[in-house]
Amino acid sequence: MNWLSDFVRPKIKKIATKDIADNLWTKCPQCGKMLFNKELEKNDFICSGCDHHLRLPLDRRFSMLFDNGEYKLITLPKLQEDPLNFKDSKKYTDRLRSYRKNTGNDDAIKVAQGEIGGITCIIAALDFGFMGGSMGTVVGEGIVKAGDIAVRGGYPLITIAASGGARMQEGILSLMQMARTTAAVNMVKEKGLPFISIMTDPTTGGVSASFAMLGDVNIAEKGCVIGFAGARVIEQTIREKLPEGFQKAEYLKEHGMVDIVTRRPEMRKTLIRVISILTHRQPQIKQLAIESK
Amino acid sequence: MNTSTNTLILDFEKTIFEIETKIESLKYLAQDENVDISQEVTRLQHKLEKQMRASYSNLSPWQKSQVARHPSRPHCLDYVHALIEDFTPLSGDRCFADDEAMVGGIGRFQGVSVVVLGQEKGHDIESRVRYNFGMAKPEGYRKAQRLMDMANKFNMPVIAFVDTSGAFPGVEAEARGQAEAIASSIEKCLQINVPIISVVIGEGGSGGAIAIATANRVLMLEHSIYSVISPEGCASILWRSADKVKEATEALKLTAQDLRRLGVIDEIIAEPVGGAHRNPAQTIERVGECIAKHLKELMAQSRDEIKKRRTEKFLRMGRHFAESK
Ligand SMILES: [Zn+2]
């Protein structure tokens, strides 16, 4: 399978992202508690004070979900960069370059293949750290590629959203990715293969209004923000305070938009259960996801 | 030429408006006094024509955005009433409500039974409020899905008139799943196997537009716009300044001409000189002709092909640059 690139073994020590490694402490954005980074990392980036789920590096996300923390990253084809020749206060190409340098990733998506409970699955995950996880043509390409491999191999597809929405710097082409990614997941669904959408903080705008909302089963990570319009835009439109818990995972579940809200440490177990039931298989849980020690 | 409806004068239209006013007042004078004005009127009309050609052949993206949003521009229901025989509006999403911002119904287009969808902006304060300024709520997108299912069941093509600044942003809309409604509407567009033709007649605003524009053919009027975000929204987010709206409009590449170059739309429909708002009847006629041409081509395809080609087209969006090289 020529789209498979290097075999990745999780290197736990290198998992911490740069910006966190630079400092010893992180302040919980919800309760304000100062969290010792090593502790935070060990605790799956969950605040020990208020159980707030902080954002998780992609590699860590993958190693938490796949059996033995083992997976293969899939190489995405190169696309023409900056098709609009976009420039605001900064050139889009310069922005891309600096995000690539800081994240070590080409764009806001990674696609991986591995086993979950002994069942081979494809995961396409968005990286909020790369331009807010915004969806442009490369993210679209990743979802299409993931869908394509799922269909060819007969594998379940899992997407993990973490995105502010469409990538404005790609103009209309970013809007087109809503239809494109929808076509990709629809391809998987029409084959009778499970498509599981995991929503993490945040899942908004063009990503929530396309593939992320279309899972056979929608699973949201506890406390994450999910919505179409931004809270500020809504506040400006209606000129009133937003209700308590508005656009949080639990609010979405209450309103019938997601099936399951789960804490991060239980995500793997939830996935195994759902996927094995939908594929009529007994999960072979060889070993739980790698312990984060 | 109908000038009386042009209540809004765009900044680049001042000279045009001056000439139009002169012609009107000459005609008015001639009613009372027995003077022969025909020569002067002809001269002025030539001048007007020349001026309009000059202004309108060279509109900047920001000027086009203004034309696209011109309140006197023909709106969805103008097209529906002129082009669709026996138009029968159908209401409701069968879950919660009827959303009047989303026009939906059945009728005949040149003898062919069709389903019609579109956003209506309204033409005066009262109707604008009624149509919520063309901003549909989840129930509007769910009505669209219901009618697309009906189109599929009875083998009827779908014709959609896109004209919205975007889906409605509000607490209630979020509570009822605006994101899900749009996502499912896009998905429905991809699932049915009857032709879908979408025409951007004014403003194609983001997710609210593509929800009914994931079509076999996407057509755009010459001075309409279609964008991932409004120029104002883009200016305030990326430039952090509302004053930068012209720059944002340029950068977004949202004109029909840009979209054609980017391979996102299939055809541009020429507007009458001076824009659609100066001659709605001719605009509507041209739109009708263009829909008819594409519909004929699509109806020659098998139903499987209709669906397959639409999916393939959208799966390629963004990859097509690499492929064309
Ligand atoms: Zn906390």
PDB file of N, CA, C and O in Angstrom, chain A residues 116-180:
ATOM      1  N   ILE A 116      -8.093  -0.814  16.327  1.00  0.00           N
ATOM      2  CA  ILE A 116      -8.763  -0.367  17.551  1.00  0.00           C
ATOM      3  C   ILE A 116      -9.617  -1.542  18.025  1.00  0.00           C
ATOM      4  O   ILE A 116     -10.564  -1.926  17.344  1.00  0.00           O
ATOM      5  N   GLY A 117      -9.226  -2.140  19.134  1.00  0.00           N
ATOM      6  CA  GLY A 117      -9.889  -3.354  19.597  1.00  0.00           C
ATOM      7  C   GLY A 117      -9.737  -4.477  18.593  1.00  0.00           C
ATOM      8  O   GLY A 117     -10.621  -5.301  18.415  1.00  0.00           O
ATOM      9  N   GLY A 118      -8.621  -4.481  17.893  1.00  0.00           N
ATOM     10  CA  GLY A 118      -8.345  -5.529  16.913  1.00  0.00           C
ATOM     11  C   GLY A 118      -9.004  -5.287  15.560  1.00  0.00           C
ATOM     12  O   GLY A 118      -8.858  -6.088  14.644  1.00  0.00           O
ATOM     13  N   ILE A 119      -9.724  -4.199  15.421  1.00  0.00           N
ATOM     14  CA  ILE A 119     -10.402  -3.898  14.160  1.00  0.00           C
ATOM     15  C   ILE A 119      -9.645  -2.771  13.452  1.00  0.00           C
ATOM     16  O   ILE A 119      -9.429  -1.707  14.033  1.00  0.00           O
ATOM     17  N   THR A 120      -9.224  -3.035  12.223  1.00  0.00           N
ATOM     18  CA  THR A 120      -8.477  -2.011  11.491  1.00  0.00           C
ATOM     19  C   THR A 120      -9.384  -0.827  11.187  1.00  0.00           C
ATOM     20  O   THR A 120     -10.491  -0.995  10.672  1.00  0.00           O
ATOM     21  N   CYS A 121      -8.898   0.364  11.537  1.00  0.00           N
ATOM     22  CA  CYS A 121      -9.690   1.586  11.351  1.00  0.00           C
ATOM     23  C   CYS A 121      -8.824   2.672  10.728  1.00  0.00           C
ATOM     24  O   CYS A 121      -7.602   2.648  10.844  1.00  0.00           O
ATOM     25  N   ILE A 122      -9.468   3.622  10.080  1.00  0.00           N
ATOM     26  CA  ILE A 122      -8.783   4.808   9.580  1.00  0.00           C
ATOM     27  C   ILE A 122      -9.236   5.996  10.419  1.00  0.00           C
ATOM     28  O   ILE A 122     -10.440   6.197  10.609  1.00  0.00           O
ATOM     29  N   ILE A 123      -8.275   6.759  10.914  1.00  0.00           N
ATOM     30  CA  ILE A 123      -8.638   7.987  11.641  1.00  0.00           C
ATOM     31  C   ILE A 123      -8.084   9.192  10.895  1.00  0.00           C
ATOM     32  O   ILE A 123      -6.900   9.228  10.546  1.00  0.00           O
ATOM     33  N   ALA A 124      -8.934  10.166  10.636  1.00  0.00           N
ATOM     34  CA  ALA A 124      -8.492  11.455  10.122  1.00  0.00           C
ATOM     35  C   ALA A 124      -8.727  12.475  11.220  1.00  0.00           C
ATOM     36  O   ALA A 124      -9.862  12.660  11.658  1.00  0.00           O
ATOM     37  N   ALA A 125      -7.650  13.102  11.684  1.00  0.00           N
ATOM     38  CA  ALA A 125      -7.782  14.007  12.824  1.00  0.00           C
ATOM     39  C   ALA A 125      -7.286  15.402  12.473  1.00  0.00           C
ATOM     40  O   ALA A 125      -6.255  15.564  11.813  1.00  0.00           O
ATOM     41  N   LEU A 126      -8.030  16.398  12.913  1.00  0.00           N
ATOM     42  CA  LEU A 126      -7.641  17.783  12.666  1.00  0.00           C
ATOM     43  C   LEU A 126      -6.776  18.297  13.812  1.00  0.00           C
ATOM     44  O   LEU A 126      -6.947  17.907  14.965  1.00  0.00           O
ATOM     45  N   ASP A 127      -5.871  19.177  13.456  1.00  0.00           N
ATOM     46  CA  ASP A 127      -4.928  19.728  14.423  1.00  0.00           C
ATOM     47  C   ASP A 127      -5.263  21.193  14.668  1.00  0.00           C
ATOM     48  O   ASP A 127      -5.004  22.046  13.815  1.00  0.00           O
ATOM     49  N   PHE A 128      -5.832  21.470  15.845  1.00  0.00           N
ATOM     50  CA  PHE A 128      -6.209  22.854  16.132  1.00  0.00           C
ATOM     51  C   PHE A 128      -4.985  23.769  16.169  1.00  0.00           C
ATOM     52  O   PHE A 128      -5.082  24.965  15.884  1.00  0.00           O
ATOM     53  N   GLY A 129      -3.856  23.209  16.492  1.00  0.00           N
ATOM     54  CA  GLY A 129      -2.632  23.997  16.573  1.00  0.00           C
ATOM     55  C   GLY A 129      -2.158  24.536  15.229  1.00  0.00           C
ATOM     56  O   GLY A 129      -1.328  25.435  15.164  1.00  0.00           O
ATOM     57  N   PHE A 130      -2.680  23.995  14.150  1.00  0.00           N
ATOM     58  CA  PHE A 130      -2.296  24.471  12.827  1.00  0.00           C
ATOM     59  C   PHE A 130      -3.397  25.372  12.281  1.00  0.00           C
ATOM     60  O   PHE A 130      -4.426  24.903  11.823  1.00  0.00           O
ATOM     61  N   MET A 131      -3.225  26.654  12.377  1.00  0.00           N
ATOM     62  CA  MET A 131      -4.207  27.653  11.915  1.00  0.00           C
ATOM     63  C   MET A 131      -5.616  27.345  12.412  1.00  0.00           C
ATOM     64  O   MET A 131      -6.577  27.370  11.638  1.00  0.00           O
ATOM     65  N   GLY A 132      -5.719  27.001  13.690  1.00  0.00           N
ATOM     66  CA  GLY A 132      -7.033  26.758  14.280  1.00  0.00           C
ATOM     67  C   GLY A 132      -7.762  25.570  13.676  1.00  0.00           C
ATOM     68  O   GLY A 132      -8.985  25.504  13.697  1.00  0.00           O
ATOM     69  N   GLY A 133      -6.978  24.640  13.136  1.00  0.00           N
ATOM     70  CA  GLY A 133      -7.592  23.445  12.547  1.00  0.00           C
ATOM     71  C   GLY A 133      -8.485  23.761  11.356  1.00  0.00           C
ATOM     72  O   GLY A 133      -9.359  22.966  10.994  1.00  0.00           O
ATOM     73  N   SER A 134      -8.250  24.923  10.752  1.00  0.00           N
ATOM     74  CA  SER A 134      -9.174  25.368   9.694  1.00  0.00           C
ATOM     75  C   SER A 134      -9.096  24.467   8.467  1.00  0.00           C
ATOM     76  O   SER A 134      -8.059  23.904   8.144  1.00  0.00           O
ATOM     77  N   MET A 135     -10.235  24.358   7.795  1.00  0.00           N
ATOM     78  CA  MET A 135     -10.374  23.408   6.688  1.00  0.00           C
ATOM     79  C   MET A 135     -10.156  24.097   5.346  1.00  0.00           C
ATOM     80  O   MET A 135     -10.964  24.903   4.907  1.00  0.00           O
ATOM     81  N   GLY A 136      -9.049  23.755   4.719  1.00  0.00           N
ATOM     82  CA  GLY A 136      -8.789  24.185   3.350  1.00  0.00           C
ATOM     83  C   GLY A 136      -8.698  22.961   2.469  1.00  0.00           C
ATOM     84  O   GLY A 136      -9.153  21.873   2.842  1.00  0.00           O
ATOM     85  N   THR A 137      -8.079  23.123   1.310  1.00  0.00           N
ATOM     86  CA  THR A 137      -8.052  22.017   0.347  1.00  0.00           C
ATOM     87  C   THR A 137      -7.251  20.814   0.863  1.00  0.00           C
ATOM     88  O   THR A 137      -7.575  19.682   0.532  1.00  0.00           O
ATOM     89  N   VAL A 138      -6.211  21.066   1.668  1.00  0.00           N
ATOM     90  CA  VAL A 138      -5.402  19.940   2.152  1.00  0.00           C
ATOM     91  C   VAL A 138      -6.174  19.117   3.184  1.00  0.00           C
ATOM     92  O   VAL A 138      -6.132  17.880   3.166  1.00  0.00           O
ATOM     93  N   VAL A 139      -6.905  19.802   4.054  1.00  0.00           N
ATOM     94  CA  VAL A 139      -7.755  19.077   5.005  1.00  0.00           C
ATOM     95  C   VAL A 139      -8.798  18.267   4.230  1.00  0.00           C
ATOM     96  O   VAL A 139      -9.035  17.091   4.514  1.00  0.00           O
ATOM     97  N   GLY A 140      -9.383  18.893   3.216  1.00  0.00           N
ATOM     98  CA  GLY A 140     -10.344  18.178   2.369  1.00  0.00           C
ATOM     99  C   GLY A 140      -9.705  16.955   1.744  1.00  0.00           C
ATOM    100  O   GLY A 140     -10.276  15.852   1.750  1.00  0.00           O
ATOM    101  N   GLU A 141      -8.508  17.132   1.244  1.00  0.00           N
ATOM    102  CA  GLU A 141      -7.769  16.029   0.620  1.00  0.00           C
ATOM    103  C   GLU A 141      -7.583  14.884   1.619  1.00  0.00           C
ATOM    104  O   GLU A 141      -7.733  13.709   1.273  1.00  0.00           O
ATOM    105  N   GLY A 142      -7.261  15.244   2.862  1.00  0.00           N
ATOM    106  CA  GLY A 142      -7.047  14.237   3.898  1.00  0.00           C
ATOM    107  C   GLY A 142      -8.306  13.431   4.180  1.00  0.00           C
ATOM    108  O   GLY A 142      -8.253  12.202   4.321  1.00  0.00           O
ATOM    109  N   ILE A 143      -9.427  14.114   4.265  1.00  0.00           N
ATOM    110  CA  ILE A 143     -10.687  13.403   4.532  1.00  0.00           C
ATOM    111  C   ILE A 143     -11.039  12.506   3.341  1.00  0.00           C
ATOM    112  O   ILE A 143     -11.494  11.372   3.508  1.00  0.00           O
ATOM    113  N   VAL A 144     -10.830  13.011   2.129  1.00  0.00           N
ATOM    114  CA  VAL A 144     -11.120  12.205   0.937  1.00  0.00           C
ATOM    115  C   VAL A 144     -10.223  10.965   0.912  1.00  0.00           C
ATOM    116  O   VAL A 144     -10.681   9.849   0.661  1.00  0.00           O
ATOM    117  N   LYS A 145      -8.934  11.185   1.192  1.00  0.00           N
ATOM    118  CA  LYS A 145      -7.985  10.063   1.197  1.00  0.00           C
ATOM    119  C   LYS A 145      -8.408   9.029   2.247  1.00  0.00           C
ATOM    120  O   LYS A 145      -8.404   7.816   1.981  1.00  0.00           O
ATOM    121  N   ALA A 146      -8.741   9.524   3.438  1.00  0.00           N
ATOM    122  CA  ALA A 146      -9.154   8.627   4.521  1.00  0.00           C
ATOM    123  C   ALA A 146     -10.392   7.826   4.110  1.00  0.00           C
ATOM    124  O   ALA A 146     -10.456   6.607   4.316  1.00  0.00           O
ATOM    125  N   GLY A 147     -11.353   8.516   3.498  1.00  0.00           N
ATOM    126  CA  GLY A 147     -12.572   7.850   3.050  1.00  0.00           C
ATOM    127  C   GLY A 147     -12.274   6.808   1.987  1.00  0.00           C
ATOM    128  O   GLY A 147     -12.832   5.705   1.976  1.00  0.00           O
ATOM    129  N   ASP A 148     -11.375   7.169   1.104  1.00  0.00           N
ATOM    130  CA  ASP A 148     -10.986   6.294   0.012  1.00  0.00           C
ATOM    131  C   ASP A 148     -10.354   4.991   0.531  1.00  0.00           C
ATOM    132  O   ASP A 148     -10.710   3.896   0.112  1.00  0.00           O
ATOM    133  N   ILE A 149      -9.433   5.119   1.482  1.00  0.00           N
ATOM    134  CA  ILE A 149      -8.779   3.929   2.041  1.00  0.00           C
ATOM    135  C   ILE A 149      -9.794   3.075   2.804  1.00  0.00           C
ATOM    136  O   ILE A 149      -9.789   1.846   2.704  1.00  0.00           O
ATOM    137  N   ALA A 150     -10.686   3.767   3.525  1.00  0.00           N
ATOM    138  CA  ALA A 150     -11.719   3.032   4.272  1.00  0.00           C
ATOM    139  C   ALA A 150     -12.579   2.210   3.314  1.00  0.00           C
ATOM    140  O   ALA A 150     -12.842   1.023   3.554  1.00  0.00           O
ATOM    141  N   VAL A 151     -12.984   2.829   2.222  1.00  0.00           N
ATOM    142  CA  VAL A 151     -13.852   2.140   1.261  1.00  0.00           C
ATOM    143  C   VAL A 151     -13.115   0.971   0.612  1.00  0.00           C
ATOM    144  O   VAL A 151     -13.633  -0.144   0.521  1.00  0.00           O
ATOM    145  N   ARG A 152     -11.879   1.200   0.170  1.00  0.00           N
ATOM    146  CA  ARG A 152     -11.117   0.135  -0.489  1.00  0.00           C
ATOM    147  C   ARG A 152     -10.852  -1.045   0.435  1.00  0.00           C
ATOM    148  O   ARG A 152     -10.894  -2.196   0.019  1.00  0.00           O
ATOM    149  N   GLY A 153     -10.539  -0.722   1.706  1.00  0.00           N
ATOM    150  CA  GLY A 153     -10.173  -1.792   2.622  1.00  0.00           C
ATOM    151  C   GLY A 153     -11.362  -2.344   3.404  1.00  0.00           C
ATOM    152  O   GLY A 153     -11.229  -3.339   4.110  1.00  0.00           O
ATOM    153  N   GLY A 154     -12.513  -1.670   3.295  1.00  0.00           N
ATOM    154  CA  GLY A 154     -13.665  -2.083   4.091  1.00  0.00           C
ATOM    155  C   GLY A 154     -13.479  -1.771   5.569  1.00  0.00           C
ATOM    156  O   GLY A 154     -13.916  -2.518   6.438  1.00  0.00           O
ATOM    157  N   TYR A 155     -12.806  -0.663   5.864  1.00  0.00           N
ATOM    158  CA  TYR A 155     -12.543  -0.285   7.261  1.00  0.00           C
ATOM    159  C   TYR A 155     -13.518   0.780   7.745  1.00  0.00           C
ATOM    160  O   TYR A 155     -13.940   1.625   6.965  1.00  0.00           O
ATOM    161  N   PRO A 156     -13.808   0.789   9.037  1.00  0.00           N
ATOM    162  CA  PRO A 156     -14.553   1.925   9.597  1.00  0.00           C
ATOM    163  C   PRO A 156     -13.719   3.208   9.495  1.00  0.00           C
ATOM    164  O   PRO A 156     -12.486   3.150   9.559  1.00  0.00           O
ATOM    165  N   LEU A 157     -14.420   4.315   9.344  1.00  0.00           N
ATOM    166  CA  LEU A 157     -13.748   5.618   9.295  1.00  0.00           C
ATOM    167  C   LEU A 157     -14.095   6.411  10.549  1.00  0.00           C
ATOM    168  O   LEU A 157     -15.259   6.455  10.973  1.00  0.00           O
ATOM    169  N   ILE A 158     -13.065   7.013  11.131  1.00  0.00           N
ATOM    170  CA  ILE A 158     -13.271   7.868  12.302  1.00  0.00           C
ATOM    171  C   ILE A 158     -12.679   9.230  11.980  1.00  0.00           C
ATOM    172  O   ILE A 158     -11.538   9.310  11.507  1.00  0.00           O
ATOM    173  N   THR A 159     -13.432  10.281  12.170  1.00  0.00           N
ATOM    174  CA  THR A 159     -12.825  11.605  12.057  1.00  0.00           C
ATOM    175  C   THR A 159     -12.804  12.234  13.442  1.00  0.00           C
ATOM    176  O   THR A 159     -13.701  11.995  14.261  1.00  0.00           O
ATOM    177  N   ILE A 160     -11.774  13.013  13.708  1.00  0.00           N
ATOM    178  CA  ILE A 160     -11.699  13.745  14.971  1.00  0.00           C
ATOM    179  C   ILE A 160     -11.586  15.223  14.630  1.00  0.00           C
ATOM    180  O   ILE A 160     -10.590  15.672  14.077  1.00  0.00           O
ATOM    181  N   ALA A 161     -12.640  15.959  14.914  1.00  0.00           N
ATOM    182  CA  ALA A 161     -12.651  17.379  14.558  1.00  0.00           C
ATOM    183  C   ALA A 161     -12.113  18.221  15.700  1.00  0.00           C
ATOM    184  O   ALA A 161     -12.342  17.933  16.879  1.00  0.00           O
ATOM    185  N   ALA A 162     -11.357  19.249  15.336  1.00  0.00           N
ATOM    186  CA  ALA A 162     -10.908  20.285  16.268  1.00  0.00           C
ATOM    187  C   ALA A 162     -10.625  21.471  15.366  1.00  0.00           C
ATOM    188  O   ALA A 162      -9.540  21.598  14.824  1.00  0.00           O
ATOM    189  N   SER A 163     -11.627  22.298  15.174  1.00  0.00           N
ATOM    190  CA  SER A 163     -11.506  23.286  14.108  1.00  0.00           C
ATOM    191  C   SER A 163     -12.436  24.469  14.309  1.00  0.00           C
ATOM    192  O   SER A 163     -13.572  24.326  14.737  1.00  0.00           O
ATOM    193  N   GLY A 164     -11.916  25.635  13.965  1.00  0.00           N
ATOM    194  CA  GLY A 164     -12.745  26.836  14.010  1.00  0.00           C
ATOM    195  C   GLY A 164     -13.631  26.966  12.790  1.00  0.00           C
ATOM    196  O   GLY A 164     -14.503  27.823  12.735  1.00  0.00           O
ATOM    197  N   GLY A 165     -13.392  26.147  11.763  1.00  0.00           N
ATOM    198  CA  GLY A 165     -14.228  26.210  10.563  1.00  0.00           C
ATOM    199  C   GLY A 165     -13.411  26.269   9.291  1.00  0.00           C
ATOM    200  O   GLY A 165     -12.320  25.708   9.229  1.00  0.00           O
ATOM    201  N   ALA A 166     -13.957  26.940   8.300  1.00  0.00           N
ATOM    202  CA  ALA A 166     -13.304  26.995   6.988  1.00  0.00           C
ATOM    203  C   ALA A 166     -12.052  27.879   7.043  1.00  0.00           C
ATOM    204  O   ALA A 166     -11.951  28.760   7.887  1.00  0.00           O
ATOM    205  N   ARG A 167     -11.106  27.612   6.134  1.00  0.00           N
ATOM    206  CA  ARG A 167      -9.899  28.443   6.075  1.00  0.00           C
ATOM    207  C   ARG A 167     -10.125  29.597   5.101  1.00  0.00           C
ATOM    208  O   ARG A 167     -10.093  29.410   3.889  1.00  0.00           O
ATOM    209  N   MET A 168     -10.346  30.764   5.678  1.00  0.00           N
ATOM    210  CA  MET A 168     -10.703  31.933   4.869  1.00  0.00           C
ATOM    211  C   MET A 168      -9.686  32.252   3.778  1.00  0.00           C
ATOM    212  O   MET A 168     -10.037  32.753   2.727  1.00  0.00           O
ATOM    213  N   GLN A 169      -8.425  31.942   4.069  1.00  0.00           N
ATOM    214  CA  GLN A 169      -7.368  32.266   3.101  1.00  0.00           C
ATOM    215  C   GLN A 169      -7.480  31.456   1.817  1.00  0.00           C
ATOM    216  O   GLN A 169      -6.767  31.723   0.854  1.00  0.00           O
ATOM    217  N   GLU A 170      -8.348  30.456   1.812  1.00  0.00           N
ATOM    218  CA  GLU A 170      -8.558  29.710   0.573  1.00  0.00           C
ATOM    219  C   GLU A 170      -9.931  29.999  -0.019  1.00  0.00           C
ATOM    220  O   GLU A 170     -10.399  29.287  -0.912  1.00  0.00           O
ATOM    221  N   GLY A 171     -10.573  31.044   0.494  1.00  0.00           N
ATOM    222  CA  GLY A 171     -11.807  31.562  -0.094  1.00  0.00           C
ATOM    223  C   GLY A 171     -12.819  30.490  -0.432  1.00  0.00           C
ATOM    224  O   GLY A 171     -13.098  29.585   0.367  1.00  0.00           O
ATOM    225  N   ILE A 172     -13.380  30.597  -1.610  1.00  0.00           N
ATOM    226  CA  ILE A 172     -14.453  29.704  -2.050  1.00  0.00           C
ATOM    227  C   ILE A 172     -14.004  28.237  -2.043  1.00  0.00           C
ATOM    228  O   ILE A 172     -14.809  27.337  -1.820  1.00  0.00           O
ATOM    229  N   LEU A 173     -12.714  28.009  -2.260  1.00  0.00           N
ATOM    230  CA  LEU A 173     -12.242  26.610  -2.285  1.00  0.00           C
ATOM    231  C   LEU A 173     -12.367  25.968  -0.910  1.00  0.00           C
ATOM    232  O   LEU A 173     -12.582  24.761  -0.798  1.00  0.00           O
ATOM    233  N   SER A 174     -12.246  26.789   0.145  1.00  0.00           N
ATOM    234  CA  SER A 174     -12.434  26.216   1.480  1.00  0.00           C
ATOM    235  C   SER A 174     -13.918  25.897   1.699  1.00  0.00           C
ATOM    236  O   SER A 174     -14.249  24.885   2.299  1.00  0.00           O
ATOM    237  N   LEU A 175     -14.794  26.749   1.175  1.00  0.00           N
ATOM    238  CA  LEU A 175     -16.234  26.442   1.284  1.00  0.00           C
ATOM    239  C   LEU A 175     -16.547  25.131   0.565  1.00  0.00           C
ATOM    240  O   LEU A 175     -17.331  24.310   1.051  1.00  0.00           O
ATOM    241  N   MET A 176     -15.907  24.937  -0.593  1.00  0.00           N
ATOM    242  CA  MET A 176     -16.150  23.719  -1.381  1.00  0.00           C
ATOM    243  C   MET A 176     -15.761  22.460  -0.607  1.00  0.00           C
ATOM    244  O   MET A 176     -16.258  21.367  -0.878  1.00  0.00           O
ATOM    245  N   GLN A 177     -14.848  22.609   0.358  1.00  0.00           N
ATOM    246  CA  GLN A 177     -14.436  21.434   1.138  1.00  0.00           C
ATOM    247  C   GLN A 177     -15.576  20.902   2.001  1.00  0.00           C
ATOM    248  O   GLN A 177     -15.566  19.746   2.407  1.00  0.00           O
ATOM    249  N   MET A 178     -16.563  21.755   2.274  1.00  0.00           N
ATOM    250  CA  MET A 178     -17.737  21.251   3.008  1.00  0.00           C
ATOM    251  C   MET A 178     -18.441  20.184   2.180  1.00  0.00           C
ATOM    252  O   MET A 178     -18.788  19.118   2.681  1.00  0.00           O
ATOM    253  N   ALA A 179     -18.639  20.480   0.904  1.00  0.00           N
ATOM    254  CA  ALA A 179     -19.295  19.501   0.024  1.00  0.00           C
ATOM    255  C   ALA A 179     -18.365  18.320  -0.232  1.00  0.00           C
ATOM    256  O   ALA A 179     -18.792  17.164  -0.298  1.00  0.00           O
ATOM    257  N   ARG A 180     -17.066  18.623  -0.359  1.00  0.00           N
ATOM    258  CA  ARG A 180     -16.103  17.582  -0.685  1.00  0.00           C
ATOM    259  C   ARG A 180     -15.980  16.552   0.438  1.00  0.00           C
ATOM    260  O   ARG A 180     -16.024  15.342   0.193  1.00  0.00           O
TER     261      ARG A 180
END
